[in-house]
């Protein structure tokens, strides 16, 4: 039996050996050999091997007895511990629930599970969801800031006091002047009213907002229904409104074709025998308060103000209405093109000014009569009254200061005022007229003019050397003329500063070197941009640099798509325009075809539209434009738009006309792109993109340059689209 047992133990040991650490000699001293029950000698036969430490067990030596199979572990190094990775949540903690997560050891891969405690509620300050009353508890509701769906309520004890709404209104009113107002109708009828002017102050003395209505009784007990009522504004608690009110005392009207001719409304109790008065009227006034949501004032009347009764005596004779206005010129304010202002003292000689300036004449108007007047300010540049501005009503004795702006434009120069030193003079005249505020409708229908001020005229001298108006000498210029019903021509005149370049470019073009001519005009244009930027403010210099970059990229696209000749003409035209801008800003350039549109007939057109460069000489560049297809439609639409405007009122045309020409350009681009060779399509796309970039840059630049006349930027964009549409049409 003992032998069998020994054999079984040895077999078990053989099976366990692969699972045991390798038994190797140990540097440590073995445990005591005494006490082995299986050894014949009673002593252990120890074999030892080292064990490295790990996450959850220590390192040291494992001793094993070969007789009794007893193990003894002697620790030399503590366990390493786990290296837990980041928490991976399967549920986060909230106000009421634990958060659950697990972590994995980066060394041994063991996983563990843990949890976070609930966060608890974060209650706000609470809101009264039910106000307590004298007999009932109220309720305060708190909402958790972490989760608004979590709420709790607390009881607000009953107050034992009356917290119901207390609407209340108070009124004070004073009687003013009693006036007579006469009127006439176009069918020879007419009449007059006698009105009481009152000043009324109503106050919301309660604790809730109210809608108001005003009620009036004439000579009777206010317990009866009021003779008149009208709606007034709403009023918050503690709010006050003070208004001048007009109450009708007497009205008579007669109309020739009215069967009720001679109708009368009379609230005046006559007092015979008193030559001073025709009678009196007791006017009682009260305000009603309604719920703030009752905008029609048809629900319950929540409160009424106190009643104020005014006894008003009506005179037999009224002071005759005397409408009168006076005007006084105060001073001139000069606006320079760089945006700076210079205030000039009151003087009749502000000095010689520049073409790139503007002026504001400041003046004061006073109602020196005894009736209110609606003011309309009329102004004129040179001959003929060209415009008006409508102002508010001016009470008797009141004054108001207004202004009139004058840009120093070519079209405003007074004929025959040019001298050797001056381009001439520019003049603005202005006056104010007074109209009845009750019959005034609008600018076109102001009613009868009751009075007007004297006319004030301001004249400014514009010195030479500050800019040029006609070109040919001090700056380049553009002139326009019609050739036929469907043709227009503009001629570019070169100034003396660019004459040498023009002559050199002409020689190159006659020799067929259009690329050389284009390069000459490119250099001239770059110099103008640089000169303008050097003398400009920061914002304008930035706009100039961006515009220069956009223009030359567009010029490159024109040269690539249309050739050197068109590029030379484009660069020369831009040089001329920049020259005009430097010399005449902020004067509008005469570059738009609006001046000749009225002579063009859209019903006739060429088989092919486009532009023809008729001549390119040292002094002139002549370009003829033909209108057909998309261009003819754009021109016709602009003509139709012009017909809607009065003479000289063309500013509103430019923006809309720019859209017409852009539409014409888009149609032409689409047609050209479809018909183009494969190699040309990218050139058309690039040209169209660069044109749009140039339009954006030009609009920003011209808006800054012509800040006194914003329509110039729109006019310039209209020209860009028109010229581009005709350029592409010609290439087709």
XYZ file of C-alpha atoms in Angstrom:
732
model
C 0.000 0.000 0.000
C 2.748 2.418 0.865
C 4.406 1.784 -2.445
C 1.191 2.494 -4.352
C 0.674 5.729 -2.395
C 4.200 6.847 -3.129
C 3.760 6.131 -6.820
C 0.453 8.136 -6.880
C 2.063 11.119 -5.207
C 4.944 11.071 -7.633
C 2.565 10.981 -10.617
C 0.655 13.973 -9.160
C 3.901 15.805 -8.778
C 4.810 15.137 -12.399
C 1.467 16.560 -13.507
C 1.947 19.714 -11.390
C 5.545 20.379 -12.340
C 4.706 22.302 -15.569
C 2.523 24.597 -13.547
C 5.119 25.267 -10.890
C 7.977 27.725 -11.103
C 11.182 26.129 -12.088
C 13.025 24.950 -9.049
C 16.407 26.518 -9.050
C 18.978 26.954 -6.391
C 18.215 29.935 -4.202
C 20.590 32.333 -2.647
C 18.332 32.438 0.403
C 18.738 30.029 3.269
C 16.256 27.152 3.148
C 13.610 26.789 5.846
C 14.211 24.436 8.729
C 14.571 20.776 7.666
C 12.951 19.432 10.771
C 9.418 18.047 10.835
C 8.928 16.202 7.546
C 6.414 13.391 8.051
C 7.145 11.677 4.767
C 10.934 11.530 4.936
C 12.480 8.371 6.425
C 14.813 10.663 8.267
C 12.070 13.024 9.390
C 13.753 15.911 7.644
C 12.562 18.055 4.725
C 14.395 17.929 1.461
C 13.905 21.511 0.241
C 14.256 22.671 -3.330
C 13.832 26.436 -4.036
C 13.193 28.790 -6.934
C 12.663 32.602 -7.191
C 9.248 34.165 -8.096
C 9.033 37.661 -9.645
C 6.520 40.083 -8.164
C 3.274 40.786 -10.158
C 0.221 43.020 -9.863
C -1.504 41.046 -7.127
C 1.287 38.909 -5.585
C 4.715 39.540 -4.074
C 8.102 38.375 -5.278
C 10.417 36.055 -3.325
C 11.444 32.326 -3.068
C 9.165 29.257 -3.247
C 10.455 26.261 -1.265
C 9.168 22.749 -2.032
C 9.766 19.581 -0.045
C 10.440 16.572 -2.279
C 9.050 14.183 0.366
C 5.911 15.771 1.794
C 5.290 18.258 -1.017
C 4.978 21.129 1.419
C 5.360 24.643 0.024
C 6.878 27.571 1.876
C 6.990 31.109 0.364
C 9.397 33.655 1.647
C 8.557 37.244 0.399
C 11.373 39.534 -0.649
C 9.537 42.066 -2.886
C 5.975 43.401 -2.327
C 3.258 43.045 -5.040
C 3.483 45.618 -7.828
C -0.195 46.636 -7.761
C -2.486 47.197 -10.727
C -2.058 49.990 -13.286
C -5.682 50.926 -13.839
C -6.628 52.533 -17.147
C -9.201 55.345 -17.616
C -12.687 54.857 -16.353
C -15.138 53.598 -18.930
C -18.648 54.512 -17.846
C -21.696 52.427 -18.512
C -23.789 55.047 -16.734
C -22.962 58.482 -15.358
C -23.955 59.749 -11.966
C -26.805 62.240 -11.909
C -28.832 63.898 -9.212
C -30.283 60.647 -7.878
C -28.359 57.724 -9.396
C -24.869 56.210 -8.997
C -22.461 56.344 -11.864
C -21.108 52.900 -12.931
C -17.730 52.379 -14.538
C -15.078 49.721 -15.151
C -11.294 49.906 -15.462
C -8.715 47.556 -17.004
C -5.198 46.969 -15.701
C -2.634 47.935 -18.300
C -0.213 45.243 -16.986
C -2.272 42.141 -16.399
C -5.569 42.912 -18.135
C -7.690 42.394 -15.059
C -10.983 44.373 -14.963
C -12.657 45.958 -11.964
C -16.004 47.679 -11.508
C -16.709 50.822 -9.451
C -19.284 53.570 -8.974
C -19.621 57.311 -8.268
C -21.978 58.652 -5.662
C -25.129 60.523 -6.852
C -24.454 64.242 -7.377
C -27.498 65.429 -5.497
C -29.830 68.234 -6.638
C -28.684 71.815 -7.244
C -31.846 73.770 -6.562
C -32.371 77.303 -7.897
C -33.750 80.188 -5.852
C -37.314 79.068 -6.524
C -40.302 80.680 -8.179
C -43.707 81.447 -6.767
C -46.039 79.235 -8.809
C -49.050 80.008 -6.682
C -49.299 83.212 -4.724
C -50.626 82.898 -1.212
C -53.834 84.667 -0.375
C -55.344 85.699 2.866
C -56.952 82.262 3.298
C -55.033 79.863 1.019
C -51.467 78.671 1.082
C -49.258 79.425 -1.873
C -46.613 77.311 -3.509
C -42.924 77.850 -4.209
C -41.432 75.604 -6.920
C -37.714 74.904 -7.081
C -36.038 73.568 -10.220
C -32.806 71.614 -10.312
C -30.134 73.431 -12.304
C -28.645 70.106 -13.379
C -31.910 68.624 -14.626
C -34.898 70.979 -15.101
C -37.229 67.960 -15.054
C -36.482 67.597 -11.327
C -38.596 69.941 -9.236
C -39.744 70.208 -5.666
C -42.369 72.380 -4.075
C -42.682 74.057 -0.721
C -45.736 75.563 0.863
C -45.970 79.322 1.282
C -48.233 79.928 4.227
C -51.366 81.989 3.722
C -50.712 85.650 4.456
C -53.882 86.487 6.202
C -53.860 89.667 4.006
C -55.691 90.650 0.781
C -53.345 90.200 -2.216
C -55.932 90.586 -4.968
C -55.172 93.080 -7.794
C -55.890 96.735 -7.076
C -56.331 98.638 -10.339
C -56.457 102.412 -9.892
C -56.083 105.531 -12.048
C -55.632 109.191 -11.149
C -56.136 112.147 -13.469
C -55.150 115.789 -13.501
C -56.127 118.118 -16.347
C -55.883 121.810 -17.116
C -57.690 123.850 -19.743
C -55.666 125.679 -22.329
C -56.549 127.861 -25.275
C -59.869 127.707 -27.141
C -59.154 128.018 -30.870
C -61.081 128.438 -34.080
C -60.101 126.313 -37.081
C -61.532 127.119 -40.522
C -61.369 124.843 -43.548
C -62.540 124.704 -47.141
C -63.321 121.877 -49.557
C -62.754 121.651 -53.276
C -66.487 121.764 -54.042
C -66.811 125.193 -52.455
C -67.993 123.773 -49.152
C -66.373 124.481 -45.835
C -66.864 125.136 -42.179
C -65.117 125.638 -38.899
C -64.436 123.969 -35.555
C -64.036 125.419 -32.080
C -61.626 123.289 -30.066
C -60.515 123.181 -26.446
C -56.822 122.445 -25.877
C -56.133 120.573 -22.626
C -53.068 119.124 -20.975
C -53.931 115.843 -19.242
C -51.825 113.622 -16.980
C -53.073 110.140 -16.114
C -51.207 107.883 -13.669
C -51.561 104.162 -13.019
C -51.795 104.216 -9.233
C -52.588 100.492 -8.987
C -50.518 97.342 -9.105
C -51.386 95.882 -12.532
C -50.907 97.186 -16.101
C -53.990 98.644 -17.780
C -55.372 99.509 -21.203
C -56.800 103.060 -21.205
C -59.700 104.835 -22.840
C -60.547 108.533 -22.556
C -64.157 109.632 -22.003
C -65.696 113.108 -22.296
C -69.086 114.444 -21.155
C -70.506 117.817 -22.177
C -72.654 119.693 -19.656
C -74.133 116.609 -17.974
C -73.812 114.110 -15.145
C -70.973 111.675 -15.665
C -73.158 108.805 -14.457
C -74.686 108.821 -17.926
C -72.966 107.373 -20.986
C -70.104 109.557 -22.195
C -70.583 111.717 -25.282
C -67.164 110.790 -26.632
C -64.485 108.232 -25.992
C -61.198 107.349 -27.603
C -58.498 104.731 -27.098
C -55.219 105.584 -25.434
C -52.014 103.701 -24.783
C -51.510 101.045 -22.140
C -49.935 102.057 -18.841
C -47.754 100.052 -16.447
C -48.057 100.361 -12.634
C -46.652 103.703 -11.463
C -46.519 104.797 -15.107
C -47.594 108.285 -16.144
C -48.511 109.754 -19.524
C -48.978 113.440 -20.184
C -50.557 114.430 -23.491
C -52.010 117.497 -25.122
C -55.591 116.643 -26.094
C -58.016 118.388 -28.429
C -61.720 118.380 -27.481
C -64.367 119.519 -29.981
C -66.780 122.136 -28.580
C -68.521 123.284 -31.750
C -68.499 122.226 -35.412
C -70.257 123.642 -38.458
C -69.898 122.344 -42.006
C -71.741 123.102 -45.213
C -71.286 121.330 -48.526
C -72.898 122.390 -51.806
C -73.889 118.888 -52.910
C -74.701 117.676 -49.384
C -78.456 117.230 -48.694
C -77.702 117.832 -45.038
C -76.182 121.191 -45.814
C -75.457 123.172 -42.685
C -74.980 120.346 -40.128
C -73.941 121.616 -36.675
C -72.453 120.026 -33.571
C -72.870 122.377 -30.615
C -71.862 121.774 -27.005
C -71.821 125.467 -26.035
C -74.448 126.817 -23.630
C -75.123 130.361 -24.757
C -74.863 133.311 -22.389
C -76.960 136.150 -23.919
C -76.039 139.646 -22.966
C -72.328 139.009 -22.535
C -70.571 140.625 -25.525
C -67.257 138.977 -24.666
C -68.390 135.352 -24.751
C -70.822 133.383 -26.868
C -71.251 130.910 -24.003
C -69.561 128.257 -21.922
C -69.182 124.465 -21.817
C -68.596 122.143 -18.867
C -66.200 119.498 -20.151
C -65.877 116.458 -17.869
C -62.983 114.060 -18.493
C -62.383 110.587 -17.071
C -60.103 107.648 -17.973
C -61.203 104.011 -17.791
C -58.863 101.099 -17.136
C -59.226 97.633 -18.693
C -57.306 94.374 -18.481
C -53.976 94.679 -20.299
C -55.019 91.954 -22.778
C -58.339 93.657 -23.537
C -56.996 95.743 -26.414
C -60.498 96.402 -27.795
C -61.701 97.755 -24.410
C -64.884 95.682 -24.641
C -64.496 93.683 -21.443
C -64.926 94.580 -17.803
C -63.998 98.082 -16.683
C -61.511 97.408 -13.885
C -61.295 100.975 -12.633
C -62.043 104.613 -13.435
C -59.991 107.676 -12.693
C -61.339 110.650 -10.835
C -63.410 113.004 -12.991
C -62.013 116.419 -13.832
C -64.588 118.972 -14.942
C -63.417 122.127 -16.704
C -65.756 125.068 -17.303
C -64.598 126.678 -20.519
C -65.803 130.070 -21.768
C -65.914 130.436 -25.545
C -65.120 133.936 -26.875
C -67.285 135.703 -29.442
C -64.240 136.700 -31.474
C -61.031 134.726 -32.047
C -57.592 135.989 -32.778
C -57.008 135.886 -36.511
C -54.663 133.096 -37.588
C -51.256 134.521 -38.545
C -48.977 131.888 -40.053
C -45.425 133.227 -40.260
C -41.934 131.750 -40.548
C -38.551 133.418 -40.313
C -35.191 131.995 -41.344
C -31.655 132.908 -40.256
C -28.448 131.607 -41.798
C -26.044 130.480 -39.047
C -22.750 129.332 -40.628
C -21.169 127.166 -43.331
C -19.482 123.826 -42.666
C -16.931 122.776 -45.288
C -16.469 119.017 -45.859
C -13.206 117.920 -47.430
C -12.947 114.788 -49.525
C -10.765 113.070 -46.914
C -13.688 113.154 -44.500
C -12.459 116.025 -42.315
C -14.777 118.912 -41.461
C -13.879 122.566 -41.088
C -16.389 124.838 -39.353
C -16.290 128.324 -40.803
C -17.427 131.256 -38.734
C -20.421 133.262 -39.892
C -19.117 135.023 -42.955
C -20.201 135.877 -46.454
C -16.742 135.082 -47.866
C -15.638 131.538 -46.904
C -12.763 131.783 -49.370
C -11.854 129.922 -52.525
C -12.598 126.224 -52.165
C -11.671 123.076 -54.068
C -13.664 120.860 -56.382
C -13.196 117.916 -54.037
C -14.984 119.725 -51.217
C -18.626 120.099 -50.268
C -20.464 122.506 -48.005
C -23.284 122.433 -45.464
C -25.166 125.650 -44.868
C -26.738 125.635 -41.384
C -29.826 127.761 -40.770
C -32.480 128.240 -38.077
C -36.228 128.419 -38.787
C -38.594 129.992 -36.263
C -42.403 129.851 -36.166
C -43.025 133.516 -35.514
C -46.795 133.229 -36.085
C -49.617 131.995 -33.877
C -50.538 128.669 -35.517
C -48.656 125.347 -35.807
C -46.998 124.793 -39.199
C -45.696 121.747 -41.053
C -42.266 122.654 -42.454
C -41.094 121.847 -45.968
C -37.588 122.900 -46.980
C -37.049 123.737 -50.675
C -33.606 124.065 -52.262
C -32.103 124.822 -55.650
C -28.655 124.578 -57.237
C -28.362 127.285 -59.833
C -31.638 127.958 -61.652
C -34.875 126.157 -60.791
C -35.998 124.526 -57.560
C -34.675 120.993 -57.656
C -35.784 119.335 -54.412
C -37.440 119.469 -51.032
C -37.194 117.932 -47.562
C -40.144 117.502 -45.216
C -39.702 118.266 -41.533
C -41.906 117.941 -38.465
C -44.570 120.347 -37.239
C -43.291 123.507 -35.540
C -45.364 125.057 -32.758
C -45.783 128.849 -32.417
C -42.637 130.406 -30.940
C -40.524 127.288 -31.469
C -37.289 127.156 -33.478
C -35.373 124.365 -35.172
C -31.986 124.206 -36.879
C -31.667 122.517 -40.272
C -28.996 122.252 -42.954
C -28.530 122.101 -46.721
C -25.657 120.134 -48.245
C -24.046 121.326 -51.488
C -21.593 119.075 -53.361
C -19.309 121.064 -55.653
C -20.413 119.436 -58.914
C -19.828 120.420 -62.521
C -23.571 120.552 -63.151
C -24.035 123.066 -60.333
C -21.590 125.690 -61.645
C -23.242 128.988 -62.375
C -22.944 129.723 -66.134
C -20.623 132.565 -67.068
C -18.739 132.664 -63.771
C -15.456 131.136 -64.992
C -12.356 133.364 -64.808
C -8.630 132.859 -65.170
C -8.399 132.028 -61.463
C -11.723 130.260 -60.991
C -13.571 127.360 -62.563
C -16.585 129.390 -61.566
C -19.009 129.645 -58.690
C -21.597 127.234 -57.341
C -24.746 128.516 -55.673
C -27.463 127.007 -53.503
C -30.709 128.770 -52.591
C -33.171 127.547 -49.983
C -36.280 128.584 -48.099
C -38.878 126.939 -45.839
C -42.637 126.914 -46.443
C -45.330 126.323 -43.826
C -48.443 124.179 -44.346
C -51.484 123.306 -42.252
C -50.488 120.154 -40.279
C -54.057 118.828 -40.420
C -54.439 119.017 -44.205
C -50.852 118.128 -45.125
C -50.748 114.663 -46.745
C -47.315 114.100 -48.311
C -44.622 115.776 -50.434
C -46.759 115.604 -53.554
C -49.911 116.800 -51.784
C -48.859 119.277 -49.110
C -52.028 121.337 -49.322
C -52.193 125.130 -49.362
C -48.972 126.950 -48.573
C -49.745 129.269 -45.648
C -46.432 131.129 -45.535
C -42.784 130.936 -46.456
C -39.493 132.372 -45.293
C -37.285 134.630 -47.305
C -34.848 132.875 -49.647
C -31.252 132.466 -48.504
C -28.564 132.137 -51.161
C -25.042 130.872 -50.530
C -22.346 131.146 -53.209
C -18.908 129.519 -53.168
C -15.916 130.178 -55.413
C -14.101 127.159 -56.852
C -10.471 127.779 -57.669
C -8.527 126.346 -60.591
C -5.761 123.935 -59.800
C -8.139 122.009 -57.542
C -9.469 119.834 -60.357
C -10.572 119.867 -63.954
C -14.035 119.777 -65.449
C -13.532 119.310 -69.170
C -10.248 117.442 -69.583
C -7.891 117.996 -72.471
C -5.591 120.026 -70.264
C -5.459 119.380 -66.540
C -7.011 115.891 -66.558
C -8.421 113.300 -68.906
C -12.093 113.451 -69.853
C -14.846 111.319 -71.371
C -17.511 112.601 -73.744
C -20.611 110.802 -74.998
C -22.728 111.102 -78.111
C -25.174 109.029 -80.108
C -24.288 107.753 -83.561
C -27.617 106.207 -84.577
C -30.738 104.770 -83.007
C -28.833 101.733 -81.825
C -25.288 103.060 -81.524
C -23.534 105.212 -78.945
C -20.002 106.517 -78.937
C -17.748 107.732 -76.184
C -14.487 109.541 -76.828
C -11.633 109.525 -74.350
C -9.601 112.750 -74.362
C -6.045 112.426 -73.090
C -4.698 115.129 -70.800
C -1.257 116.729 -71.137
C 0.171 114.591 -68.298
C -0.464 111.397 -70.275
C 0.043 112.753 -73.806
C 3.610 111.436 -74.114
C 2.492 107.921 -73.169
C -0.471 108.146 -75.554
C 1.761 109.113 -78.469
C 4.244 106.312 -77.692
C 1.403 103.791 -77.396
C -0.007 105.000 -80.730
C 3.306 104.309 -82.497
C 3.448 100.806 -81.029
C -0.154 100.047 -82.004
C 0.371 101.264 -85.589
C 3.341 98.891 -85.782
C 1.086 96.070 -84.555
C 2.666 95.910 -81.100
C -0.509 96.073 -79.059
C 1.144 94.216 -76.179
C 3.706 97.024 -75.895
C 0.926 99.642 -75.941
C -0.898 97.780 -73.200
C 2.263 97.672 -71.094
C 2.732 101.458 -71.397
C -0.812 102.131 -70.181
C -0.343 99.599 -67.382
C 2.627 101.587 -66.092
C 0.709 104.898 -66.234
C -2.231 103.374 -64.359
C 0.003 101.879 -61.662
C 1.572 105.295 -61.061
C -1.872 106.887 -60.601
C -2.901 104.228 -58.073
C 0.351 104.727 -56.160
C 0.003 108.527 -56.143
C -3.585 108.365 -54.885
C -2.718 105.829 -52.157
C 0.215 107.956 -50.966
C -2.060 110.940 -50.327
C -5.036 108.952 -48.957
C -6.068 108.067 -45.443
C -5.592 104.541 -44.087
C -9.022 103.197 -45.074
C -8.963 104.753 -48.554
C -5.369 103.595 -49.173
C -6.382 100.032 -48.310
C -9.347 100.236 -50.701
C -7.080 101.608 -53.450
C -4.538 98.800 -53.048
C -7.239 96.117 -53.113
C -8.844 97.729 -56.153
C -5.492 97.933 -57.972
C -4.842 94.246 -57.415
C -8.351 93.316 -58.613
C -8.127 95.533 -61.708
C -4.768 94.254 -62.953
C -5.861 90.641 -62.471
C -8.955 91.476 -64.534
C -6.758 93.185 -67.155
C -4.649 90.016 -67.402
C -7.825 87.970 -67.919
C -8.988 90.378 -70.665
C -5.621 90.130 -72.397
C -5.667 86.324 -72.247
C -9.233 86.024 -73.592
C -9.668 88.965 -75.965
C -6.137 89.909 -76.934
C -3.667 92.756 -76.580
C -5.735 95.425 -78.377
C -8.695 95.146 -76.000
C -6.311 95.038 -73.039
C -4.630 98.254 -74.221
C -8.004 100.020 -74.526
C -9.119 98.751 -71.090
C -5.896 99.974 -69.431
C -6.109 103.330 -71.187
C -9.733 103.786 -70.107
C -8.862 102.938 -66.480
C -5.945 105.394 -66.588
C -8.299 108.140 -67.801
C -10.902 107.381 -65.140
C -8.304 107.371 -62.344
C -7.000 110.672 -63.678
C -10.532 112.108 -63.552
C -11.050 110.739 -60.043
C -7.836 112.382 -58.799
C -8.796 115.711 -60.293
C -12.533 115.892 -59.735
C -13.496 113.653 -56.819
C -16.109 113.731 -55.461
C -17.649 114.928 -58.753
C -19.628 112.390 -60.753
C -17.781 111.254 -63.887
C -19.582 111.726 -67.221
C -18.887 108.109 -68.179
C -22.385 106.655 -68.081
C -24.454 106.085 -71.194
C -27.555 107.320 -69.368
C -26.957 110.660 -71.017
C -27.657 109.166 -74.436
C -30.116 106.399 -73.607
C -33.095 108.607 -74.357
C -31.927 108.960 -77.970
C -31.560 105.212 -78.541
C -34.269 102.983 -79.979
C -34.407 99.459 -78.566
C -36.727 98.200 -81.298
C -33.903 98.177 -83.841
C -30.644 96.315 -83.399
C -27.647 94.972 -85.245
C -27.398 91.299 -86.057
C -24.457 91.200 -83.659
C -23.866 93.532 -80.744
C -20.516 94.617 -79.447
C -17.946 97.381 -79.314
C -15.795 98.761 -82.094
C -12.586 100.635 -81.387
C -12.944 103.182 -84.158
C -9.768 105.114 -83.517
C -6.807 105.055 -81.164
C -4.751 108.215 -81.516
C -2.476 110.214 -79.304
C -5.299 112.478 -78.166
C -8.486 110.471 -78.590
C -9.790 106.952 -78.228
C -13.118 106.465 -79.940
C -15.309 103.466 -79.089
C -18.684 102.788 -80.751
C -21.156 100.489 -78.988
C -23.806 98.448 -80.846
C -26.847 97.089 -79.030
C -28.428 93.754 -79.899
C -29.517 90.545 -78.193
C -29.053 90.656 -74.419
C -27.508 94.141 -74.614
C -30.501 95.538 -76.527
C -32.856 94.215 -73.839
C -30.753 95.736 -71.051
C -30.741 99.090 -72.841
C -34.511 98.919 -73.434
C -35.184 98.032 -69.785
C -33.055 100.977 -68.663
C -34.919 103.279 -71.054
C -38.223 102.116 -69.563
C -36.844 102.750 -66.084
C -35.755 106.254 -67.064
C -39.282 107.067 -68.232
C -40.532 106.593 -64.661
C -38.238 109.283 -63.273
C -38.610 113.028 -63.468
C -36.002 115.055 -65.317
C -32.710 114.976 -63.507
C -33.879 112.419 -60.933
C -31.822 109.512 -62.279
C -30.026 108.315 -59.130
C -32.540 105.531 -58.654
C -31.787 104.190 -62.130
C -28.202 103.122 -61.574
C -28.600 100.215 -59.155
C -31.464 98.689 -61.142
C -29.755 99.277 -64.472
C -26.642 97.547 -63.144
C -28.816 94.482 -62.548
C -30.144 94.715 -66.137
C -26.631 94.800 -67.566
C -25.434 92.033 -65.260
C -28.297 89.900 -66.551
C -27.274 90.749 -70.102
C -23.691 89.808 -69.264
C -24.742 86.492 -67.684
C -26.733 85.593 -70.793
C -23.814 86.460 -73.047
C -21.346 84.523 -70.868
C -23.548 81.411 -70.964
C -23.893 81.593 -74.740
C -20.173 82.196 -75.251
C -19.163 79.395 -72.874
C -21.378 76.836 -74.609
C -20.048 77.770 -78.044
C -16.392 78.090 -77.010
C -13.567 75.720 -77.813
C -12.464 73.481 -74.946
C -9.264 75.473 -74.512
C -11.195 78.783 -74.329
C -13.728 77.753 -71.683
C -11.274 78.196 -68.734
C -10.357 81.670 -70.035
C -14.036 82.707 -70.086
C -14.572 81.353 -66.570
C -11.479 83.157 -65.225
C -12.469 86.410 -66.939
C -15.996 86.265 -65.459
C -14.626 85.539 -61.964
C -12.085 88.389 -62.110
C -14.802 90.782 -63.342
C -16.970 90.028 -60.298
C -13.957 90.535 -58.005
C -13.261 93.888 -59.678
C -16.890 95.001 -59.324
C -16.759 94.353 -55.555
C -13.449 96.227 -55.181
C -14.587 99.141 -57.374
C -17.860 99.558 -55.481
C -15.988 99.760 -52.158
C -13.479 102.274 -53.589
C -16.024 104.507 -55.319
C -18.284 104.497 -52.256
C -15.401 105.969 -50.240
C -14.306 108.398 -52.970
C -17.809 109.712 -53.688
C -19.178 109.693 -50.163
C -21.262 112.786 -50.957
C -23.029 111.032 -53.839
C -23.406 107.258 -53.252
C -25.147 106.790 -56.611
C -21.790 107.261 -58.372
C -20.615 103.815 -57.212
C -23.778 102.225 -58.624
C -23.331 104.144 -61.879
C -19.741 102.928 -62.181
C -20.740 99.278 -61.597
C -23.446 99.665 -64.249
C -20.758 100.834 -66.702
C -18.479 97.882 -65.857
C -21.203 95.354 -66.583
C -22.255 97.195 -69.768
C -18.708 97.357 -71.145
C -18.058 93.693 -70.256
C -21.293 92.512 -71.898
C -20.470 94.361 -75.127
C -16.844 93.179 -75.055
C -17.873 89.527 -74.881
C -20.644 90.016 -77.455
C -18.075 91.402 -79.899
C -15.774 88.413 -79.274
C -18.626 85.998 -80.074
